[in-house]
Coordinates of C-alpha atoms and ligand atoms in Angstrom, one line a residue:
M11 CA -60.2 25.1 1.9
K12 CA -62.6 26.3 4.5
D13 CA -62.8 22.7 5.9
L14 CA -59.1 22.4 6.1
R15 CA -58.9 25.7 8.0
T16 CA -61.6 24.5 10.5
H17 CA -59.6 21.3 11.0
L18 CA -56.4 23.2 11.6
F19 CA -58.1 25.5 14.0
L20 CA -59.5 22.6 16.0
A21 CA -56.2 20.9 16.0
V22 CA -54.5 23.9 17.4
L23 CA -57.3 24.2 20.0
V24 CA -56.7 20.5 21.1
L25 CA -53.0 20.9 21.2
A26 CA -53.1 24.2 23.1
S27 CA -55.4 22.7 25.7
T28 CA -53.3 19.6 26.3
P29 CA -53.0 19.6 30.0
V30 CA -50.0 19.2 32.3
S31 CA -51.1 17.5 35.4
G32 CA -47.6 17.1 36.7
V33 CA -44.3 15.5 36.3
L34 CA -43.8 11.7 36.4
P35 CA -42.2 10.5 38.6
R36 CA -43.5 13.1 41.1
P37 CA -40.7 15.4 42.3
Q38 CA -39.8 15.6 45.9
Q39 CA -40.6 19.3 46.2
Q40 CA -42.4 21.6 43.9
T41 CA -43.6 25.2 44.6
D42 CA -45.5 27.0 41.9
S43 CA -45.1 30.7 41.6
G44 CA -48.4 31.4 39.9
D45 CA -46.8 33.0 36.9
V46 CA -47.2 31.7 33.4
F47 CA -44.4 32.1 30.8
S48 CA -43.9 31.1 27.2
L49 CA -40.7 29.8 25.6
G50 CA -39.3 32.0 22.9
E51 CA -38.2 30.5 19.5
E52 CA -34.7 31.7 20.3
F53 CA -34.6 29.4 23.3
Q54 CA -31.1 27.9 24.0
F55 CA -29.6 25.8 26.7
L56 CA -26.3 27.1 28.1
A57 CA -23.8 25.3 30.4
V58 CA -22.7 27.9 32.9
G59 CA -20.9 25.7 35.4
V60 CA -17.2 24.7 35.2
H61 CA -18.3 21.4 33.7
S62 CA -19.6 21.4 30.2
T63 CA -19.3 17.9 29.0
P64 CA -20.2 16.4 25.6
M65 CA -22.8 14.5 27.6
L66 CA -24.5 17.7 28.6
Q67 CA -24.3 19.2 25.1
N68 CA -25.8 16.1 23.7
A69 CA -28.7 16.3 26.2
F70 CA -29.2 20.0 25.2
D71 CA -29.7 18.9 21.6
R72 CA -32.1 16.1 22.5
Y73 CA -34.2 18.2 24.7
R74 CA -34.4 21.1 22.4
A75 CA -35.7 18.7 19.8
I76 CA -38.2 17.1 22.2
I77 CA -39.5 20.4 23.4
F78 CA -39.8 22.2 20.1
Q79 CA -40.7 19.3 17.8
R80 CA -43.8 20.0 15.8
R81 CA -44.7 22.9 18.1
K82 CA -44.9 26.5 17.3
P83 CA -45.9 29.3 19.6
D84 CA -49.5 29.7 18.9
G85 CA -50.3 33.3 17.7
A86 CA -53.5 33.2 19.6
A87 CA -51.8 32.5 23.0
P88 CA -51.9 35.3 25.5
A89 CA -48.9 37.6 25.6
L90 CA -46.7 36.2 28.3
S91 CA -43.2 36.9 29.5
T92 CA -40.8 35.1 27.3
I93 CA -38.2 32.6 28.5
T94 CA -35.2 32.9 26.2
G95 CA -33.1 30.0 27.5
C96 CA -31.9 27.8 30.3
D97 CA -28.7 28.2 32.3
V98 CA -27.3 24.8 33.6
N99 CA -24.8 24.8 36.4
V100 CA -23.2 21.4 36.9
T101 CA -20.9 21.6 39.8
S102 CA -18.8 18.4 39.5
D103 CA -17.2 16.5 36.7
V104 CA -18.5 13.0 37.7
Q105 CA -19.2 11.2 34.4
V106 CA -19.7 7.6 35.5
K107 CA -22.8 6.6 37.3
T108 CA -22.6 4.3 40.4
L109 CA -24.9 3.5 43.3
T110 CA -23.5 6.6 45.1
T111 CA -23.8 9.1 42.4
D112 CA -25.6 12.4 43.3
E113 CA -28.6 12.5 41.0
S114 CA -30.3 15.5 42.6
Y115 CA -31.2 18.7 40.8
E116 CA -32.9 22.1 41.2
L117 CA -35.0 23.6 38.5
H118 CA -36.2 27.2 38.6
V119 CA -38.8 28.0 35.9
R120 CA -38.7 31.8 35.7
A121 CA -38.2 34.6 33.2
P122 CA -36.0 35.7 31.4
R123 CA -34.0 32.4 31.8
L124 CA -34.6 29.1 33.5
F125 CA -32.0 27.9 35.9
V126 CA -30.8 24.4 36.7
R127 CA -28.3 23.4 39.3
A128 CA -27.1 19.9 39.7
A129 CA -24.1 18.2 41.4
T130 CA -23.6 16.0 38.4
V131 CA -24.5 15.9 34.7
F132 CA -26.9 13.1 35.6
G133 CA -28.9 15.4 37.8
A134 CA -28.9 17.9 35.0
L135 CA -30.4 15.3 32.6
Y136 CA -33.3 14.8 35.0
A137 CA -33.8 18.5 35.3
L138 CA -34.2 18.7 31.5
E139 CA -36.6 15.8 31.5
T140 CA -38.7 17.5 34.2
F141 CA -38.6 20.7 32.3
S142 CA -39.7 19.0 29.1
Q143 CA -42.7 17.5 30.9
L144 CA -43.8 20.9 32.2
V145 CA -44.0 22.6 28.8
R146 CA -47.5 22.6 27.4
S147 CA -48.0 22.0 23.7
D148 CA -48.4 25.7 23.0
L149 CA -45.0 26.3 24.6
S150 CA -46.4 27.9 27.7
I151 CA -45.1 26.9 31.1
D152 CA -46.0 27.6 34.7
G153 CA -43.4 29.3 37.0
T154 CA -42.1 26.9 39.6
V155 CA -39.2 25.8 41.7
I156 CA -38.5 22.1 41.9
T157 CA -36.0 20.5 44.3
D158 CA -35.7 16.8 43.5
K159 CA -33.7 13.7 44.0
P160 CA -34.5 10.0 43.8
R161 CA -35.5 7.9 46.8
F162 CA -33.5 4.9 45.6
A163 CA -30.2 4.7 43.7
Y164 CA -31.1 1.7 41.5
R165 CA -34.1 2.1 39.4
G166 CA -34.0 -0.7 36.9
T167 CA -35.7 -2.7 34.2
M168 CA -34.6 -6.1 33.1
I169 CA -34.8 -7.3 29.5
D170 CA -34.1 -10.9 28.3
T171 CA -32.6 -11.3 24.9
S172 CA -32.1 -15.1 25.1
R173 CA -35.7 -16.2 24.8
H174 CA -36.4 -13.8 22.0
F175 CA -33.9 -11.5 20.2
Y176 CA -34.4 -7.8 20.1
P177 CA -32.8 -5.6 17.4
V178 CA -30.6 -2.8 18.7
T179 CA -33.1 -0.2 17.7
S180 CA -35.8 -1.6 20.0
I181 CA -33.3 -1.7 22.9
K182 CA -32.5 2.0 22.3
M183 CA -36.2 2.8 22.2
H184 CA -36.5 1.1 25.6
I185 CA -33.6 3.0 27.0
D186 CA -35.2 6.3 25.9
A187 CA -38.4 5.4 27.7
M188 CA -36.4 4.5 30.8
A189 CA -34.7 7.9 30.7
Y190 CA -38.1 9.7 30.4
A191 CA -39.1 7.8 33.6
K192 CA -35.8 8.7 35.2
M193 CA -34.8 5.0 35.5
N194 CA -31.1 4.4 35.5
V195 CA -30.2 0.7 35.2
L196 CA -30.8 -1.6 32.3
H197 CA -30.2 -5.1 33.6
W198 CA -29.5 -7.0 30.3
H199 CA -30.1 -10.7 30.8
I200 CA -28.3 -11.2 27.5
V201 CA -27.9 -15.0 27.4
D202 CA -29.7 -18.0 28.8
E203 CA -30.4 -21.7 27.9
I204 CA -32.5 -20.8 24.9
S205 CA -29.9 -18.8 23.0
F206 CA -26.5 -17.2 23.4
P207 CA -26.5 -14.0 21.3
Y208 CA -23.4 -12.5 22.9
E209 CA -20.8 -12.5 20.1
S210 CA -17.5 -13.0 22.0
V211 CA -14.2 -12.4 20.2
V212 CA -12.2 -14.5 22.7
L213 CA -14.7 -17.4 22.6
P214 CA -16.4 -17.1 19.2
Q215 CA -17.7 -20.6 19.3
M216 CA -20.2 -19.6 22.0
S217 CA -22.5 -17.5 19.7
L218 CA -21.6 -19.7 16.7
D219 CA -23.1 -22.7 18.5
G220 CA -25.6 -20.8 20.7
A221 CA -27.2 -17.9 18.8
F222 CA -30.5 -18.6 16.9
S223 CA -28.7 -17.8 13.7
P224 CA -25.6 -15.8 12.7
K225 CA -27.9 -12.7 12.4
H226 CA -29.2 -13.1 15.9
V227 CA -26.1 -11.8 17.7
Y228 CA -24.9 -8.7 19.5
S229 CA -21.4 -7.9 18.3
I230 CA -19.0 -6.1 20.7
A231 CA -19.4 -3.0 18.5
A232 CA -23.2 -3.1 18.8
I233 CA -23.0 -3.6 22.6
R234 CA -20.6 -0.6 22.9
E235 CA -23.0 1.4 20.9
I236 CA -25.9 0.5 23.3
V237 CA -23.7 1.2 26.4
E238 CA -22.7 4.6 25.0
Y239 CA -26.3 5.4 24.0
A240 CA -27.5 4.5 27.5
M241 CA -24.8 6.4 29.3
L242 CA -25.7 9.6 27.5
R243 CA -29.1 9.2 28.9
G244 CA -28.0 8.4 32.5
V245 CA -28.7 4.7 32.2
R246 CA -26.1 2.1 33.3
V247 CA -26.1 -1.2 31.4
I248 CA -25.4 -4.2 33.7
P249 CA -25.0 -7.5 31.8
E250 CA -26.1 -10.8 33.2
F251 CA -24.2 -14.0 32.5
D252 CA -26.2 -16.5 34.6
T253 CA -24.2 -19.4 36.1
P254 CA -23.8 -22.2 37.1
G255 CA -27.4 -23.0 36.0
H256 CA -29.3 -21.6 33.0
V257 CA -26.5 -22.6 30.7
S258 CA -26.9 -24.8 27.7
R259 CA -26.6 -23.3 24.2
G260 CA -23.3 -21.8 23.5
W261 CA -21.3 -23.7 26.2
G262 CA -21.3 -27.2 24.6
S263 CA -18.0 -27.1 22.9
L264 CA -16.1 -25.8 25.9
G265 CA -16.1 -28.9 28.0
V266 CA -17.5 -27.2 31.0
L267 CA -21.1 -28.5 31.2
T268 CA -21.8 -31.4 33.6
Q269 CA -22.7 -34.7 32.0
C270 CA -25.8 -36.0 33.6
Y271 CA -26.5 -39.7 34.1
D272 CA -29.7 -41.8 34.4
V273 CA -29.6 -42.8 38.0
K274 CA -31.2 -46.2 37.2
T275 CA -29.2 -47.3 34.2
G276 CA -26.1 -45.2 34.7
A277 CA -26.3 -44.2 31.1
P278 CA -25.2 -40.7 30.1
T279 CA -28.2 -38.4 29.3
N280 CA -28.2 -34.7 28.7
F281 CA -25.9 -31.9 29.9
G282 CA -26.6 -29.8 33.0
A283 CA -25.2 -26.9 34.9
L284 CA -21.5 -25.9 34.7
N285 CA -19.2 -28.5 36.3
P286 CA -17.8 -26.7 39.3
T287 CA -15.1 -29.4 39.8
L288 CA -13.2 -28.6 36.6
N289 CA -10.5 -26.0 36.4
Q290 CA -11.5 -25.5 32.8
T291 CA -14.8 -24.1 34.0
Y292 CA -13.0 -21.2 35.8
A293 CA -10.6 -20.7 32.9
V294 CA -13.5 -20.2 30.5
L295 CA -15.4 -17.9 32.9
S296 CA -12.3 -15.9 33.5
T297 CA -11.7 -15.4 29.8
L298 CA -15.3 -14.6 29.1
L299 CA -16.0 -12.3 32.0
A300 CA -12.8 -10.3 31.5
E301 CA -14.0 -9.5 28.0
V302 CA -17.5 -8.7 29.3
R303 CA -16.0 -6.3 31.9
D304 CA -14.2 -4.5 29.1
V305 CA -17.1 -4.4 26.6
F306 CA -19.6 -3.0 29.2
A307 CA -17.0 -0.5 30.7
P308 CA -17.2 1.8 32.5
E309 CA -19.9 -0.3 34.3
A310 CA -18.2 -2.4 37.0
Y311 CA -21.2 -4.6 37.9
I312 CA -21.8 -8.0 36.3
H313 CA -24.9 -10.0 37.3
V314 CA -23.8 -13.6 37.6
G315 CA -27.2 -15.2 38.3
G316 CA -27.0 -18.2 40.5
D317 CA -30.7 -18.9 40.4
E318 CA -32.4 -22.3 40.0
V319 CA -29.3 -24.5 40.0
P320 CA -30.5 -28.0 39.3
K321 CA -28.3 -30.2 41.5
E322 CA -29.7 -33.6 40.4
C323 CA -27.3 -33.6 37.5
W324 CA -24.3 -32.9 39.7
Q325 CA -25.5 -35.7 42.0
S326 CA -25.7 -38.2 39.1
N327 CA -22.2 -37.6 37.9
P328 CA -19.5 -40.1 39.1
Q329 CA -16.6 -37.8 38.3
I330 CA -18.1 -35.2 40.6
A331 CA -18.7 -37.8 43.3
S332 CA -15.1 -38.9 43.3
W333 CA -13.9 -35.2 43.3
L334 CA -16.1 -34.7 46.4
H335 CA -14.5 -37.7 47.9
E336 CA -11.0 -36.2 47.3
H337 CA -12.1 -32.8 48.7
P338 CA -13.6 -33.6 52.1
S339 CA -13.8 -29.9 53.0
V340 CA -16.6 -29.6 50.4
K341 CA -19.3 -31.6 52.4
D342 CA -22.2 -31.8 50.0
F343 CA -23.8 -30.4 46.9
A344 CA -24.7 -27.1 48.7
G345 CA -21.0 -27.0 49.6
L346 CA -20.2 -27.5 46.0
E347 CA -22.4 -24.5 45.1
T348 CA -20.5 -22.5 47.7
Y349 CA -17.2 -23.7 46.2
F350 CA -18.3 -22.5 42.8
E351 CA -19.6 -19.1 43.8
Q352 CA -16.5 -18.4 45.9
R353 CA -14.2 -19.1 43.1
L354 CA -16.4 -17.2 40.7
L355 CA -16.7 -14.1 42.9
A356 CA -13.0 -14.1 43.7
L357 CA -12.2 -14.3 40.0
L358 CA -14.5 -11.3 39.4
K359 CA -13.0 -9.3 42.2
A360 CA -9.5 -9.9 40.8
Q361 CA -10.8 -8.6 37.5
G362 CA -12.1 -5.4 39.1
S363 CA -15.7 -6.3 38.7
S364 CA -18.5 -6.0 41.2
Y365 CA -21.3 -8.6 41.3
I366 CA -25.0 -9.0 41.7
V367 CA -26.6 -12.4 42.2
W368 CA -30.1 -13.8 42.4
Q369 CA -31.4 -14.5 45.9
E370 CA -30.7 -18.3 45.9
I371 CA -27.0 -17.7 46.5
F372 CA -28.0 -16.1 49.8
D373 CA -30.8 -18.6 50.6
N374 CA -28.5 -21.6 50.1
G375 CA -26.1 -20.2 52.7
V376 CA -23.3 -19.7 50.2
E377 CA -20.6 -17.7 52.0
I378 CA -20.3 -14.7 49.7
L379 CA -18.2 -11.5 49.8
P380 CA -19.9 -8.7 51.8
D381 CA -20.1 -6.4 48.9
T382 CA -22.3 -8.7 46.9
V383 CA -25.7 -7.2 45.8
I384 CA -28.6 -9.6 46.2
E385 CA -31.6 -9.4 43.9
V386 CA -34.8 -10.6 45.6
W387 CA -37.1 -12.1 42.9
K388 CA -39.2 -14.8 44.6
G389 CA -42.6 -14.5 46.3
G390 CA -44.2 -11.5 44.7
H391 CA -47.3 -13.1 43.1
G392 CA -50.4 -15.1 43.7
G393 CA -50.5 -16.9 47.1
D394 CA -46.9 -16.1 47.7
Q395 CA -47.2 -12.4 47.1
W396 CA -45.8 -11.3 50.4
L397 CA -42.9 -13.7 50.7
W398 CA -40.4 -11.1 49.4
Q399 CA -40.9 -9.2 52.7
T400 CA -39.3 -12.0 54.8
E401 CA -36.5 -12.3 52.2
M402 CA -35.8 -8.6 52.2
A403 CA -35.7 -8.6 56.0
K404 CA -33.2 -11.5 56.0
V405 CA -31.0 -10.1 53.2
T406 CA -30.8 -6.6 54.6
G407 CA -30.6 -7.9 58.1
A408 CA -27.4 -9.8 57.1
G409 CA -26.0 -6.5 55.9
F410 CA -26.3 -7.0 52.2
K411 CA -27.4 -4.5 49.6
S412 CA -30.6 -5.6 47.9
V413 CA -32.5 -5.0 44.7
L414 CA -36.2 -5.8 44.9
S415 CA -37.8 -7.2 41.8
A416 CA -40.2 -9.9 43.2
P417 CA -43.4 -7.8 43.2
Y418 CA -42.4 -6.0 39.9
Y419 CA -42.5 -8.9 37.4
L420 CA -44.2 -6.9 34.7
N421 CA -44.0 -9.6 32.1
Y422 CA -47.1 -10.9 34.0
I423 CA -50.2 -9.2 32.6
A424 CA -53.8 -9.1 33.7
Y425 CA -57.0 -7.6 32.4
G426 CA -57.6 -4.2 33.9
A427 CA -55.4 -1.5 35.3
D428 CA -52.7 -3.8 36.6
W429 CA -50.2 -1.0 37.0
I430 CA -52.0 -0.2 40.2
N431 CA -50.8 -3.5 41.7
Y432 CA -47.2 -2.7 41.1
Y433 CA -47.6 1.0 42.0
S434 CA -49.1 0.1 45.4
I435 CA -46.2 -2.1 46.6
E436 CA -44.2 -0.2 49.2
P437 CA -40.7 -1.6 49.0
A438 CA -39.6 -0.8 52.6
N439 CA -42.8 -2.5 53.9
F440 CA -40.9 -5.3 55.8
T441 CA -39.5 -5.9 59.2
G442 CA -36.5 -3.5 59.6
G443 CA -37.4 -1.9 56.2
A444 CA -37.0 1.7 57.4
A445 CA -33.6 1.1 58.9
A446 CA -32.5 -0.9 55.8
E447 CA -33.5 2.0 53.6
S448 CA -31.7 4.6 55.7
N449 CA -28.6 2.4 55.7
G450 CA -28.7 2.2 51.9
L451 CA -29.4 -1.5 52.0
I452 CA -32.4 -1.2 49.6
A453 CA -30.3 -0.2 46.6
G454 CA -33.5 -0.1 44.6
L455 CA -36.2 -1.7 42.5
E456 CA -36.3 -3.5 39.2
A457 CA -39.2 -4.1 36.8
C458 CA -38.5 -7.4 35.0
F459 CA -39.6 -8.4 31.5
W460 CA -38.8 -12.1 30.9
S461 CA -39.3 -12.6 27.2
E462 CA -41.1 -15.9 26.7
Y463 CA -43.9 -13.8 25.2
I464 CA -42.1 -10.6 24.3
D465 CA -40.0 -9.5 21.4
A466 CA -39.5 -6.3 19.5
T467 CA -43.1 -6.3 18.4
N468 CA -44.4 -5.7 21.9
L469 CA -41.6 -4.7 24.2
A470 CA -42.5 -1.1 24.1
S471 CA -46.2 -1.6 24.6
R472 CA -45.8 -4.2 27.3
A473 CA -43.2 -2.2 29.2
W474 CA -44.7 1.2 28.9
P475 CA -46.3 3.0 30.6
R476 CA -46.6 0.2 33.2
A477 CA -42.9 0.3 34.2
A478 CA -43.3 4.0 34.9
A479 CA -45.5 3.0 37.9
V480 CA -42.4 1.2 39.3
A481 CA -40.2 4.2 38.3
E482 CA -42.4 6.5 40.4
R483 CA -42.2 4.1 43.4
A484 CA -38.4 4.0 43.0
W485 CA -38.0 7.8 42.6
S486 CA -40.8 9.6 44.5
A487 CA -41.4 9.9 48.3
E488 CA -43.1 7.0 50.1
T489 CA -46.1 9.3 50.6
V490 CA -46.8 9.6 46.9
T491 CA -49.6 7.1 46.7
N492 CA -52.7 8.9 45.4
L493 CA -54.0 6.6 42.6
T494 CA -56.2 9.2 41.0
D495 CA -53.4 11.6 40.7
A496 CA -51.0 8.9 39.5
E497 CA -53.5 7.8 36.9
R498 CA -53.8 11.3 35.4
R499 CA -50.0 11.7 35.2
L500 CA -49.5 8.2 33.9
H501 CA -52.1 8.8 31.2
E502 CA -50.4 12.0 30.1
W503 CA -47.0 10.5 30.3
R504 CA -48.1 7.7 28.0
C505 CA -49.5 10.2 25.5
M506 CA -46.2 12.1 25.7
L507 CA -44.4 8.8 24.8
L508 CA -46.5 8.6 21.7
T509 CA -45.4 12.0 20.7
R510 CA -41.8 10.9 21.3
G511 CA -42.2 7.9 18.9
I512 CA -42.8 5.1 21.5
N513 CA -45.9 3.0 21.1
A514 CA -46.8 2.8 24.8
E515 CA -50.2 1.1 25.5
P516 CA -53.3 2.8 27.0
I517 CA -54.0 2.5 30.7
G518 CA -57.8 2.1 30.3
T519 CA -60.8 4.3 29.8
C520 CA -62.7 6.1 32.4
S521 CA -65.4 3.4 32.4
V522 CA -62.9 0.5 32.9
N523 CA -60.9 2.1 35.6
A524 CA -64.0 3.3 37.4
Q525 CA -64.9 -0.3 38.0
R526 CA -61.9 -0.8 40.2
V527 CA -62.9 -1.7 43.8
G528 CA -62.1 1.3 46.0
G529 CA -61.2 3.4 43.0
P530 CA -62.9 6.6 41.9
T531 CA -66.4 6.3 40.7
L532 CA -67.2 6.8 37.1
Q533 CA -68.2 10.3 37.7
Q534 CA -65.1 11.1 39.8
W535 CA -62.9 9.6 37.1
C536 CA -64.5 11.3 34.2
Q537 CA -64.6 14.7 35.8
Y538 CA -60.8 14.9 35.4
Q539 CA -61.4 14.5 31.7
V540 CA -59.3 17.1 30.4
P541 CA -60.2 16.3 26.8
G542 CA -60.4 12.6 26.3
Y543 CA -58.6 11.8 29.5
G544 CA -58.4 8.0 29.8
G545 CA -60.0 7.5 26.4
Y546 CA -57.6 9.1 24.0
C547 CA -54.4 11.1 23.4
A548 CA -54.4 14.5 21.6
E549 CA -51.9 13.0 19.2
E550 CA -52.8 9.3 18.7
W551 CA -50.3 6.7 17.6
D552 CA -50.0 6.7 13.9
P553 CA -47.8 3.8 12.9
V554 CA -45.4 4.0 10.0
Y555 CA -46.8 1.1 7.9
S556 CA -45.9 -0.1 4.5
A557 CA -47.8 -3.0 2.9
P558 CA -45.9 -5.4 0.6
W559 CA -47.6 -3.8 -2.5
D560 CA -46.5 -0.4 -1.4
R561 CA -42.8 -1.1 -0.8
Ligands
NAG18 C1 -22.4 27.2 40.0 O1 -22.6 26.7 41.3 C2 -21.4 26.8 42.1 C3 -21.7 26.0 43.3 O2 -22.9 26.3 43.9 C4 -21.2 28.3 42.4 O3 -20.1 28.4 43.2 C5 -21.0 29.0 41.0 O4 -20.9 30.4 41.3 C6 -22.2 28.7 40.1 N1 -21.9 29.3 38.8 C7 -22.8 30.0 38.1 C8 -22.4 30.6 36.8 O5 -24.0 30.2 38.5
NAG19 C1 -7.1 -26.9 39.7 O1 -7.0 -25.6 40.3 C2 -6.6 -25.7 41.7 C3 -6.7 -24.3 42.3 O2 -6.0 -23.4 41.6 C4 -5.3 -26.4 41.9 O3 -5.0 -26.5 43.2 C5 -5.3 -27.7 41.2 O4 -4.1 -28.3 41.2 C6 -5.8 -27.7 39.8 N1 -6.1 -29.0 39.3 C7 -5.6 -29.4 38.1 C8 -6.0 -30.8 37.7 O5 -5.0 -28.7 37.4
NAG20 C1 -47.6 -4.1 53.9 O1 -47.6 -5.5 53.8 C2 -48.8 -6.2 54.3 C3 -48.6 -7.7 54.1 O2 -47.5 -8.1 54.9 C4 -50.0 -5.7 53.5 O3 -51.1 -6.3 54.0 C5 -50.1 -4.2 53.6 O4 -51.1 -3.7 52.8 C6 -48.8 -3.5 53.1 N1 -48.8 -2.1 53.3 C7 -48.4 -1.3 52.4 C8 -48.5 0.2 52.7 O5 -47.9 -1.6 51.3
NAG21 C1 -55.8 12.7 44.9 O1 -55.6 13.3 43.7 C2 -56.8 13.9 43.1 C3 -56.5 14.4 41.7 O2 -55.4 15.2 41.8 C4 -57.3 15.0 44.1 O3 -58.5 15.5 43.6 C5 -57.6 14.3 45.4 O4 -57.9 15.4 46.4 C6 -56.3 13.6 46.0 N1 -56.7 12.9 47.2 C7 -56.1 13.1 48.3 C8 -56.5 12.2 49.4 O5 -55.1 13.9 48.4

């Protein structure tokens, strides 16, 4: 009994001393008042503005659970002024997030009630997240005023459910982590050559032929559930249906793939990219993408890929050759790609969709609609690590909105604290970058997770907390670059994820990180050791495990 009490006492001590080094991503402005308050048990959120939406009420419930889970005011804590609740004033009824949504908020931490003001419910969600990160484990909180808004409108992650399949629960977990990092776009690369798990109602043969198995599918109901779940957390879900390349499984029965031929023997071989010369191709795309637009509503954007189109197959096909002969205005295979993209984008526009494409569409000189968003993905690694700068200069110089993912391919992993490599890339560091940013032509950043080596067993640990380094780059001011400070916050944010049920991986220990060239010395690093900093979390990951003989 005595032992147990000692343990409890120690546990309380550790919890009570859990530090708060600051919010991640770092807010634009924060002024502490020097007061310390404590949250009362009676604490309640209250919508005081004209706009109290179900979305806001839902967030109140979530954050009350997050803040008060397993925490009780500690009897030993000093008597502090008590905060009894939080008044939230949302001043507009915007409920759909776009690239121009006002995501700003103000948070006043003061007694007897906190105060939040936000132009939209989405700003209010971020205020609640910030508040939840400021509360210590003993329910005390420092008085402060935070005025905050994101630097970039698009703060995304990309997941790939073609190369491996993720159950819905793991996607929801990922969305939660995104919301904790104030990220707001899930780019869902839902299908590709490897499998076609999108279960269409209008074209059911696509997943019947293309999914790994009848179990490995996302039904329309499941997708709507994910879209709704994400929207409640301020995250848009943008689906990607990559064309005309990266198609194989799922498309075979529709008569839209190009038959490739052996150039020497003239014998038919495999099937390649979509055949841009067939009207059937556009009929299928029109049917499919109209359904997709509806299933992912209210999101208007669809990513239609356009990367890595292998033209050899088109070149080998005699039917395409004769079509080109009959259509002299389409001069060559680059022209054929333009022809395809123009018909595709016109079709999307007619359906009320907006479009994002990979950079090749721009690189190949395809004449595209001026409202196309271009995703820059090449030249972020190895010997090519700065090539993205030239591309960003060209894309934004031509007046297109861009999303930068090239230097944020987080599916690459390396020994050591590799988050620093991503954190240190300044996205406007290219010729004309500052002007492009102020003209809104850098829509934002995206951390990509191609899933050759990822499935639900390691999505959370590979993505988090590393993607939060990209989240801070996308949200915080350009001047927020102090690695030591970021490291402390990232460590604590990762421990926070564990308490919220997400198995985010450690970012190192003081001895490992101290070896970084130019980084803090071992002594500097370890002096910030709020208990165990770098080495452990106050509440370690404790997996729910059930061995076969225990089930
Ligand atoms: C909410 O904010 C609006 C706009 O600033 C203001 O007019 C209104 O009085 C505020 N309401 C409350 C209850 O604070
Ligand atoms: C294919 O569609 C184009 C454009 O709508 C049209 O001009 C052409 O006649 C169609 N071809 C066939 C074979 O239906
Ligand atoms: C900007 O890019 C250059 C390479 O073009 C690189 O050497 C430099 O470190 C970058 N600066 C920042 C602040 O990212
Ligand atoms: C960086 O952050 C650390 C930890 O917060 C702080 O001690 C240090 O002074 C900061 N460095 C600079 C240059 O601001």
